[in-house]
Amino acid sequence: MANSYSALGRWFEYLNDDCGYEKWSQYLIGKLGNFGAGASGADIGCGNGYFTRSLAKAGYSMLGVDISAEMLNRAQEISLKEGVRAEFLLGDITKLKLNAKIDFAVAVNDCLNYVPKNKLKTAFSRVGSCLKKGGAFIFDISSPEKLRNVLGNNLFAEDREEITYLWFNTLSEDKVVMDLTVFEKRADGSYSRSDETHVQYIHEEKDVISALVEAGFEVSSEGHLGQEKRERINFICTRL
C-alpha cells in the first residue's frame, strides 16, 4: 500500500474537508485530557497532518507517521505554512519503531482498515512497544456496515476546479478494493491522469478488541465522536 496515495497524497486533506476535522480533533484532545496524557505523541497514518497540527497547537509534542511520502511532503508544507512545529516520519504501522517511548498515539480516519486482519495484532504490538506503560492509544475503523453497504460495489466521483476523481469500489468477502482515476489540472489548463488502487479490510469489532487484548491493551469502544456505532467505531485503549 506504499504507493496507494501517489496521486491523491497531496490532495487528501483538501478532498476530505467535509469530514468534520475541527470537531474530530477536539474529540481527540478531550479524550487525551481525560487520560491525563503526557506531552509526547504520534499521529499514525497522519496523512496531510491535520490532526498532527491540531494536537501540536494544543500543546503536545507531535510526530506524524505515514506510509505515503506524498502525504508527508504535503503535511510538512502545510505545517511550515501554519508555523506549526511537528516532526514527520515515513513508516508503516506494522513495522513501527521509534527512538524513544511516547505518551500516546492516535490513528485517525481508517488507518487500521488498511491493515489485513492477520496483521492487526502485529500493528497493535508495534504501537504498544512505542508507548510508555499506561500510555493511551486512540483510533477508529470504518465499520463493516459502512464498507459492505455504503462503500462496497459503489461508484463515487467529484469534480473540483483543480482536481477530478472517479472512485470504483469492488466488495469481496473481507475487503473493498478501491480503484481510483485522478485528473489533476496543469498550469496550462490541460489535465494529467493518474490511476491507483487502495484496499480497505473489513474488521469486526470483536476481532479488533481480541487483537488489542492479545497485544497488551485494555480497551473500550464507542461510536464516532461518542455517537452510535454505525459507520465508524472508535477504540480507546491503554497500554498495560
CSV table of N, CA, C and O in Angstrom, one decimal, residues 65-149:
chain,number,residue,atom,x,y,z
A,65,VAL,N,3.3,10.1,11.4
A,65,VAL,CA,3.8,9.0,10.7
A,65,VAL,C,2.9,8.6,9.6
A,65,VAL,O,1.7,8.5,9.8
A,66,ASP,N,3.4,8.3,8.4
A,66,ASP,CA,2.6,7.8,7.3
A,66,ASP,C,3.4,7.0,6.4
A,66,ASP,O,4.6,7.2,6.3
A,67,ILE,N,2.7,6.1,5.6
A,67,ILE,CA,3.4,5.2,4.7
A,67,ILE,C,3.6,5.9,3.3
A,67,ILE,O,4.3,5.3,2.5
A,68,SER,N,2.9,7.0,3.1
A,68,SER,CA,3.0,7.7,1.8
A,68,SER,C,3.9,8.9,1.9
A,68,SER,O,3.7,9.9,2.6
A,69,ALA,N,5.0,8.9,1.1
A,69,ALA,CA,5.9,10.1,1.0
A,69,ALA,C,5.1,11.3,0.5
A,69,ALA,O,5.4,12.4,1.0
A,70,GLU,N,4.2,11.1,-0.4
A,70,GLU,CA,3.4,12.2,-1.0
A,70,GLU,C,2.6,12.9,0.1
A,70,GLU,O,2.5,14.1,0.2
A,71,MET,N,2.0,12.0,1.0
A,71,MET,CA,1.2,12.6,2.1
A,71,MET,C,2.1,13.4,3.0
A,71,MET,O,1.7,14.5,3.4
A,72,LEU,N,3.3,12.9,3.3
A,72,LEU,CA,4.1,13.6,4.3
A,72,LEU,C,4.7,14.8,3.7
A,72,LEU,O,4.9,15.8,4.4
A,73,ASN,N,5.0,14.9,2.4
A,73,ASN,CA,5.5,16.1,1.8
A,73,ASN,C,4.5,17.2,2.0
A,73,ASN,O,4.9,18.4,2.3
A,74,ARG,N,3.3,16.9,1.7
A,74,ARG,CA,2.2,17.9,1.9
A,74,ARG,C,2.0,18.3,3.3
A,74,ARG,O,1.8,19.5,3.6
A,75,ALA,N,2.1,17.3,4.2
A,75,ALA,CA,2.0,17.6,5.7
A,75,ALA,C,3.1,18.6,6.1
A,75,ALA,O,2.8,19.5,6.9
A,76,GLN,N,4.3,18.4,5.6
A,76,GLN,CA,5.4,19.3,6.0
A,76,GLN,C,5.1,20.7,5.4
A,76,GLN,O,5.4,21.7,6.1
A,77,GLU,N,4.7,20.7,4.2
A,77,GLU,CA,4.4,22.0,3.6
A,77,GLU,C,3.4,22.8,4.4
A,77,GLU,O,3.5,24.0,4.7
A,78,ILE,N,2.3,22.2,4.8
A,78,ILE,CA,1.2,22.9,5.5
A,78,ILE,C,1.7,23.3,6.9
A,78,ILE,O,1.4,24.4,7.3
A,79,SER,N,2.4,22.4,7.5
A,79,SER,CA,2.9,22.7,8.9
A,79,SER,C,3.8,23.9,8.9
A,79,SER,O,3.7,24.8,9.7
A,80,LEU,N,4.7,24.0,7.9
A,80,LEU,CA,5.6,25.2,7.7
A,80,LEU,C,4.8,26.4,7.5
A,80,LEU,O,5.1,27.5,8.0
A,81,LYS,N,3.8,26.3,6.6
A,81,LYS,CA,3.0,27.5,6.3
A,81,LYS,C,2.2,28.0,7.5
A,81,LYS,O,2.1,29.2,7.6
A,82,GLU,N,1.8,27.1,8.3
A,82,GLU,CA,1.0,27.5,9.5
A,82,GLU,C,1.9,27.8,10.7
A,82,GLU,O,1.4,28.2,11.8
A,83,GLY,N,3.2,27.6,10.6
A,83,GLY,CA,4.1,27.8,11.7
A,83,GLY,C,4.0,26.8,12.8
A,83,GLY,O,4.2,27.1,14.0
A,84,VAL,N,3.6,25.6,12.5
A,84,VAL,CA,3.4,24.5,13.5
A,84,VAL,C,4.7,23.7,13.5
A,84,VAL,O,5.1,23.2,12.5
A,85,ARG,N,5.2,23.4,14.7
A,85,ARG,CA,6.4,22.6,14.9
A,85,ARG,C,5.9,21.1,15.1
A,85,ARG,O,5.3,20.8,16.1
A,86,ALA,N,6.3,20.3,14.2
A,86,ALA,CA,6.0,18.9,14.3
A,86,ALA,C,7.0,18.1,13.4
A,86,ALA,O,7.5,18.7,12.4
A,87,GLU,N,7.3,16.9,13.8
A,87,GLU,CA,8.2,16.1,13.0
A,87,GLU,C,7.4,15.1,12.2
A,87,GLU,O,6.2,14.7,12.6
A,88,PHE,N,7.9,14.7,11.1
A,88,PHE,CA,7.2,13.7,10.2
A,88,PHE,C,8.2,12.6,9.8
A,88,PHE,O,9.3,12.8,9.6
A,89,LEU,N,7.6,11.3,9.9
A,89,LEU,CA,8.4,10.1,9.7
A,89,LEU,C,7.7,9.2,8.7
A,89,LEU,O,6.5,8.9,8.8
A,90,LEU,N,8.4,8.7,7.7
A,90,LEU,CA,7.9,7.7,6.8
A,90,LEU,C,7.9,6.4,7.5
A,90,LEU,O,9.0,5.9,7.9
A,91,GLY,N,6.8,5.7,7.6
A,91,GLY,CA,6.7,4.5,8.3
A,91,GLY,C,5.4,3.7,8.2
A,91,GLY,O,4.4,4.3,7.9
A,92,ASP,N,5.5,2.4,8.5
A,92,ASP,CA,4.4,1.5,8.4
A,92,ASP,C,4.0,1.1,9.8
A,92,ASP,O,4.8,0.7,10.6
A,93,ILE,N,2.7,1.2,10.1
A,93,ILE,CA,2.3,0.8,11.5
A,93,ILE,C,2.6,-0.6,11.9
A,93,ILE,O,2.9,-0.9,13.0
A,94,THR,N,2.7,-1.5,10.9
A,94,THR,CA,3.1,-2.9,11.2
A,94,THR,C,4.6,-3.1,11.4
A,94,THR,O,5.0,-4.2,11.8
A,95,LYS,N,5.3,-2.1,11.2
A,95,LYS,CA,6.8,-2.1,11.4
A,95,LYS,C,7.3,-0.9,12.3
A,95,LYS,O,8.5,-0.6,12.3
A,96,LEU,N,6.4,-0.3,12.9
A,96,LEU,CA,6.6,0.9,13.6
A,96,LEU,C,7.8,0.8,14.7
A,96,LEU,O,7.7,-0.1,15.5
A,97,LYS,N,8.7,1.7,14.6
A,97,LYS,CA,9.8,1.7,15.6
A,97,LYS,C,10.2,3.2,15.8
A,97,LYS,O,10.5,3.9,14.8
A,98,LEU,N,10.2,3.6,17.1
A,98,LEU,CA,10.6,5.0,17.4
A,98,LEU,C,11.9,5.0,18.3
A,98,LEU,O,12.1,4.0,18.9
A,99,ASN,N,12.5,6.1,18.3
A,99,ASN,CA,13.8,6.2,19.1
A,99,ASN,C,13.5,6.3,20.6
A,99,ASN,O,14.4,5.9,21.4
A,100,ALA,N,12.4,6.8,20.9
A,100,ALA,CA,12.0,6.9,22.4
A,100,ALA,C,10.5,6.6,22.6
A,100,ALA,O,9.7,6.8,21.6
A,101,LYS,N,10.2,6.1,23.8
A,101,LYS,CA,8.8,5.8,24.0
A,101,LYS,C,8.0,7.1,24.2
A,101,LYS,O,8.5,8.1,24.7
A,102,ILE,N,6.8,7.1,23.8
A,102,ILE,CA,5.9,8.3,23.8
A,102,ILE,C,4.7,8.0,24.7
A,102,ILE,O,4.5,6.9,25.2
A,103,ASP,N,4.0,9.1,25.0
A,103,ASP,CA,2.9,9.1,26.0
A,103,ASP,C,1.6,8.6,25.4
A,103,ASP,O,0.7,8.0,26.1
A,104,PHE,N,1.4,8.8,24.1
A,104,PHE,CA,0.1,8.4,23.5
A,104,PHE,C,0.3,8.3,22.0
A,104,PHE,O,1.3,8.8,21.4
A,105,ALA,N,-0.6,7.6,21.3
A,105,ALA,CA,-0.7,7.6,19.9
A,105,ALA,C,-2.1,7.6,19.4
A,105,ALA,O,-3.0,7.2,20.1
A,106,VAL,N,-2.3,8.2,18.3
A,106,VAL,CA,-3.7,8.2,17.7
A,106,VAL,C,-3.5,7.7,16.2
A,106,VAL,O,-2.4,7.8,15.6
A,107,ALA,N,-4.5,7.1,15.7
A,107,ALA,CA,-4.5,6.7,14.3
A,107,ALA,C,-5.9,6.9,13.8
A,107,ALA,O,-6.9,6.2,14.1
A,108,VAL,N,-6.1,8.0,13.0
A,108,VAL,CA,-7.4,8.6,12.7
A,108,VAL,C,-7.8,8.4,11.3
A,108,VAL,O,-6.9,8.4,10.4
A,109,ASN,N,-9.1,8.2,11.0
A,109,ASN,CA,-9.7,8.1,9.7
A,109,ASN,C,-9.2,6.9,8.9
A,109,ASN,O,-8.6,7.1,7.8
A,110,ASP,N,-9.5,5.7,9.4
A,110,ASP,CA,-9.4,4.5,8.6
A,110,ASP,C,-8.0,3.9,8.5
A,110,ASP,O,-7.8,2.9,7.8
A,111,CYS,N,-7.0,4.4,9.2
A,111,CYS,CA,-5.6,3.9,9.2
A,111,CYS,C,-5.7,2.4,9.3
A,111,CYS,O,-5.0,1.6,8.6
A,112,LEU,N,-6.4,1.8,10.3
A,112,LEU,CA,-6.4,0.4,10.6
A,112,LEU,C,-7.2,-0.4,9.6
A,112,LEU,O,-7.0,-1.6,9.5
A,113,ASN,N,-8.0,0.2,8.8
A,113,ASN,CA,-8.7,-0.5,7.7
A,113,ASN,C,-7.7,-0.9,6.6
A,113,ASN,O,-8.1,-1.8,5.8
A,114,TYR,N,-6.6,-0.3,6.6
A,114,TYR,CA,-5.6,-0.7,5.6
A,114,TYR,C,-4.7,-1.8,6.0
A,114,TYR,O,-3.8,-2.3,5.3
A,115,VAL,N,-4.9,-2.3,7.2
A,115,VAL,CA,-4.1,-3.4,7.8
A,115,VAL,C,-5.0,-4.7,7.7
A,115,VAL,O,-6.1,-4.7,8.2
A,116,PRO,N,-4.5,-5.7,7.0
A,116,PRO,CA,-5.2,-7.0,7.0
A,116,PRO,C,-5.4,-7.6,8.4
A,116,PRO,O,-4.7,-7.3,9.3
A,117,LYS,N,-6.5,-8.4,8.5
A,117,LYS,CA,-6.8,-9.0,9.8
A,117,LYS,C,-5.6,-9.7,10.4
A,117,LYS,O,-5.4,-9.7,11.6
A,118,ASN,N,-4.9,-10.5,9.6
A,118,ASN,CA,-3.8,-11.3,10.2
A,118,ASN,C,-2.6,-10.5,10.6
A,118,ASN,O,-1.6,-11.0,11.1
A,119,LYS,N,-2.6,-9.1,10.4
A,119,LYS,CA,-1.6,-8.3,10.8
A,119,LYS,C,-2.0,-7.3,11.9
A,119,LYS,O,-1.2,-6.4,12.3
A,120,LEU,N,-3.3,-7.4,12.3
A,120,LEU,CA,-3.7,-6.4,13.3
A,120,LEU,C,-3.0,-6.5,14.6
A,120,LEU,O,-2.5,-5.5,15.2
A,121,LYS,N,-2.8,-7.8,15.1
A,121,LYS,CA,-2.0,-7.9,16.4
A,121,LYS,C,-0.6,-7.4,16.2
A,121,LYS,O,-0.1,-6.7,17.2
A,122,THR,N,0.0,-7.6,15.1
A,122,THR,CA,1.4,-7.1,14.9
A,122,THR,C,1.4,-5.6,14.9
A,122,THR,O,2.2,-4.9,15.6
A,123,ALA,N,0.4,-5.0,14.3
A,123,ALA,CA,0.3,-3.5,14.3
A,123,ALA,C,0.1,-3.0,15.7
A,123,ALA,O,0.8,-2.0,16.1
A,124,PHE,N,-0.8,-3.6,16.5
A,124,PHE,CA,-1.1,-3.1,17.8
A,124,PHE,C,0.2,-3.4,18.7
A,124,PHE,O,0.5,-2.5,19.6
A,125,SER,N,0.8,-4.5,18.5
A,125,SER,CA,2.1,-4.7,19.3
A,125,SER,C,3.1,-3.7,19.0
A,125,SER,O,3.9,-3.3,19.9
A,126,ARG,N,3.3,-3.3,17.7
A,126,ARG,CA,4.3,-2.3,17.4
A,126,ARG,C,3.9,-1.0,18.0
A,126,ARG,O,4.8,-0.3,18.5
A,127,VAL,N,2.6,-0.6,18.0
A,127,VAL,CA,2.2,0.6,18.7
A,127,VAL,C,2.5,0.5,20.2
A,127,VAL,O,3.1,1.4,20.8
A,128,GLY,N,2.2,-0.6,20.8
A,128,GLY,CA,2.4,-0.8,22.2
A,128,GLY,C,3.8,-0.7,22.6
A,128,GLY,O,4.2,-0.2,23.7
A,129,SER,N,4.7,-1.2,21.7
A,129,SER,CA,6.2,-1.1,22.0
A,129,SER,C,6.7,0.3,22.0
A,129,SER,O,7.8,0.5,22.6
A,130,CYS,N,6.0,1.2,21.4
A,130,CYS,CA,6.4,2.6,21.3
A,130,CYS,C,5.8,3.4,22.4
A,130,CYS,O,6.2,4.6,22.6
A,131,LEU,N,4.8,2.9,23.2
A,131,LEU,CA,4.2,3.6,24.2
A,131,LEU,C,4.8,3.3,25.6
A,131,LEU,O,5.2,2.2,25.9
A,132,LYS,N,4.7,4.3,26.5
A,132,LYS,CA,5.1,4.1,27.9
A,132,LYS,C,4.0,3.3,28.5
A,132,LYS,O,2.8,3.3,28.0
A,133,LYS,N,4.3,2.7,29.6
A,133,LYS,CA,3.2,1.9,30.4
A,133,LYS,C,2.1,2.9,30.8
A,133,LYS,O,2.4,4.0,31.3
A,134,GLY,N,0.9,2.5,30.5
A,134,GLY,CA,-0.2,3.4,30.8
A,134,GLY,C,-0.5,4.4,29.7
A,134,GLY,O,-1.5,5.2,29.8
A,135,GLY,N,0.2,4.3,28.6
A,135,GLY,CA,0.0,5.2,27.5
A,135,GLY,C,-1.3,5.0,26.8
A,135,GLY,O,-1.8,3.9,26.8
A,136,ALA,N,-1.8,6.0,26.2
A,136,ALA,CA,-3.1,5.9,25.5
A,136,ALA,C,-2.9,5.7,24.0
A,136,ALA,O,-2.0,6.2,23.4
A,137,PHE,N,-3.9,4.9,23.5
A,137,PHE,CA,-3.9,4.7,22.0
A,137,PHE,C,-5.4,4.8,21.6
A,137,PHE,O,-6.2,4.1,22.0
A,138,ILE,N,-5.6,5.8,20.8
A,138,ILE,CA,-7.0,6.1,20.3
A,138,ILE,C,-7.0,6.0,18.8
A,138,ILE,O,-6.2,6.6,18.1
A,139,PHE,N,-7.9,5.2,18.3
A,139,PHE,CA,-8.0,5.0,16.8
A,139,PHE,C,-9.4,4.7,16.4
A,139,PHE,O,-10.3,4.4,17.3
A,140,ASP,N,-9.7,4.6,15.1
A,140,ASP,CA,-11.0,4.3,14.6
A,140,ASP,C,-10.9,3.4,13.5
A,140,ASP,O,-9.8,3.2,12.8
A,141,ILE,N,-12.0,2.7,13.1
A,141,ILE,CA,-12.2,2.0,11.9
A,141,ILE,C,-13.5,2.3,11.2
A,141,ILE,O,-14.4,2.7,11.9
A,142,SER,N,-13.5,2.3,9.9
A,142,SER,CA,-14.8,2.3,9.3
A,142,SER,C,-15.5,0.9,9.5
A,142,SER,O,-14.8,-0.1,9.5
A,143,SER,N,-16.7,0.9,9.9
A,143,SER,CA,-17.4,-0.3,10.4
A,143,SER,C,-17.7,-1.2,9.2
A,143,SER,O,-17.7,-0.9,8.0
A,144,PRO,N,-17.9,-2.5,9.5
A,144,PRO,CA,-18.3,-3.5,8.5
A,144,PRO,C,-19.5,-3.0,7.7
A,144,PRO,O,-19.6,-3.2,6.5
A,145,GLU,N,-20.5,-2.4,8.4
A,145,GLU,CA,-21.7,-1.9,7.7
A,145,GLU,C,-21.4,-0.9,6.7
A,145,GLU,O,-21.9,-0.9,5.6
A,146,LYS,N,-20.5,0.0,7.0
A,146,LYS,CA,-20.1,1.1,6.1
A,146,LYS,C,-19.4,0.5,4.9
A,146,LYS,O,-19.7,0.8,3.7
A,147,LEU,N,-18.4,-0.4,5.1
A,147,LEU,CA,-17.7,-0.9,4.0
A,147,LEU,C,-18.5,-1.8,3.1
A,147,LEU,O,-18.4,-1.8,1.9
A,148,ARG,N,-19.4,-2.6,3.7
A,148,ARG,CA,-20.2,-3.5,2.9
A,148,ARG,C,-21.4,-2.8,2.2
A,148,ARG,O,-21.7,-3.1,1.1
A,149,ASN,N,-22.0,-1.9,2.9
A,149,ASN,CA,-23.3,-1.4,2.4
A,149,ASN,C,-23.2,0.1,1.9
A,149,ASN,O,-24.2,0.5,1.2
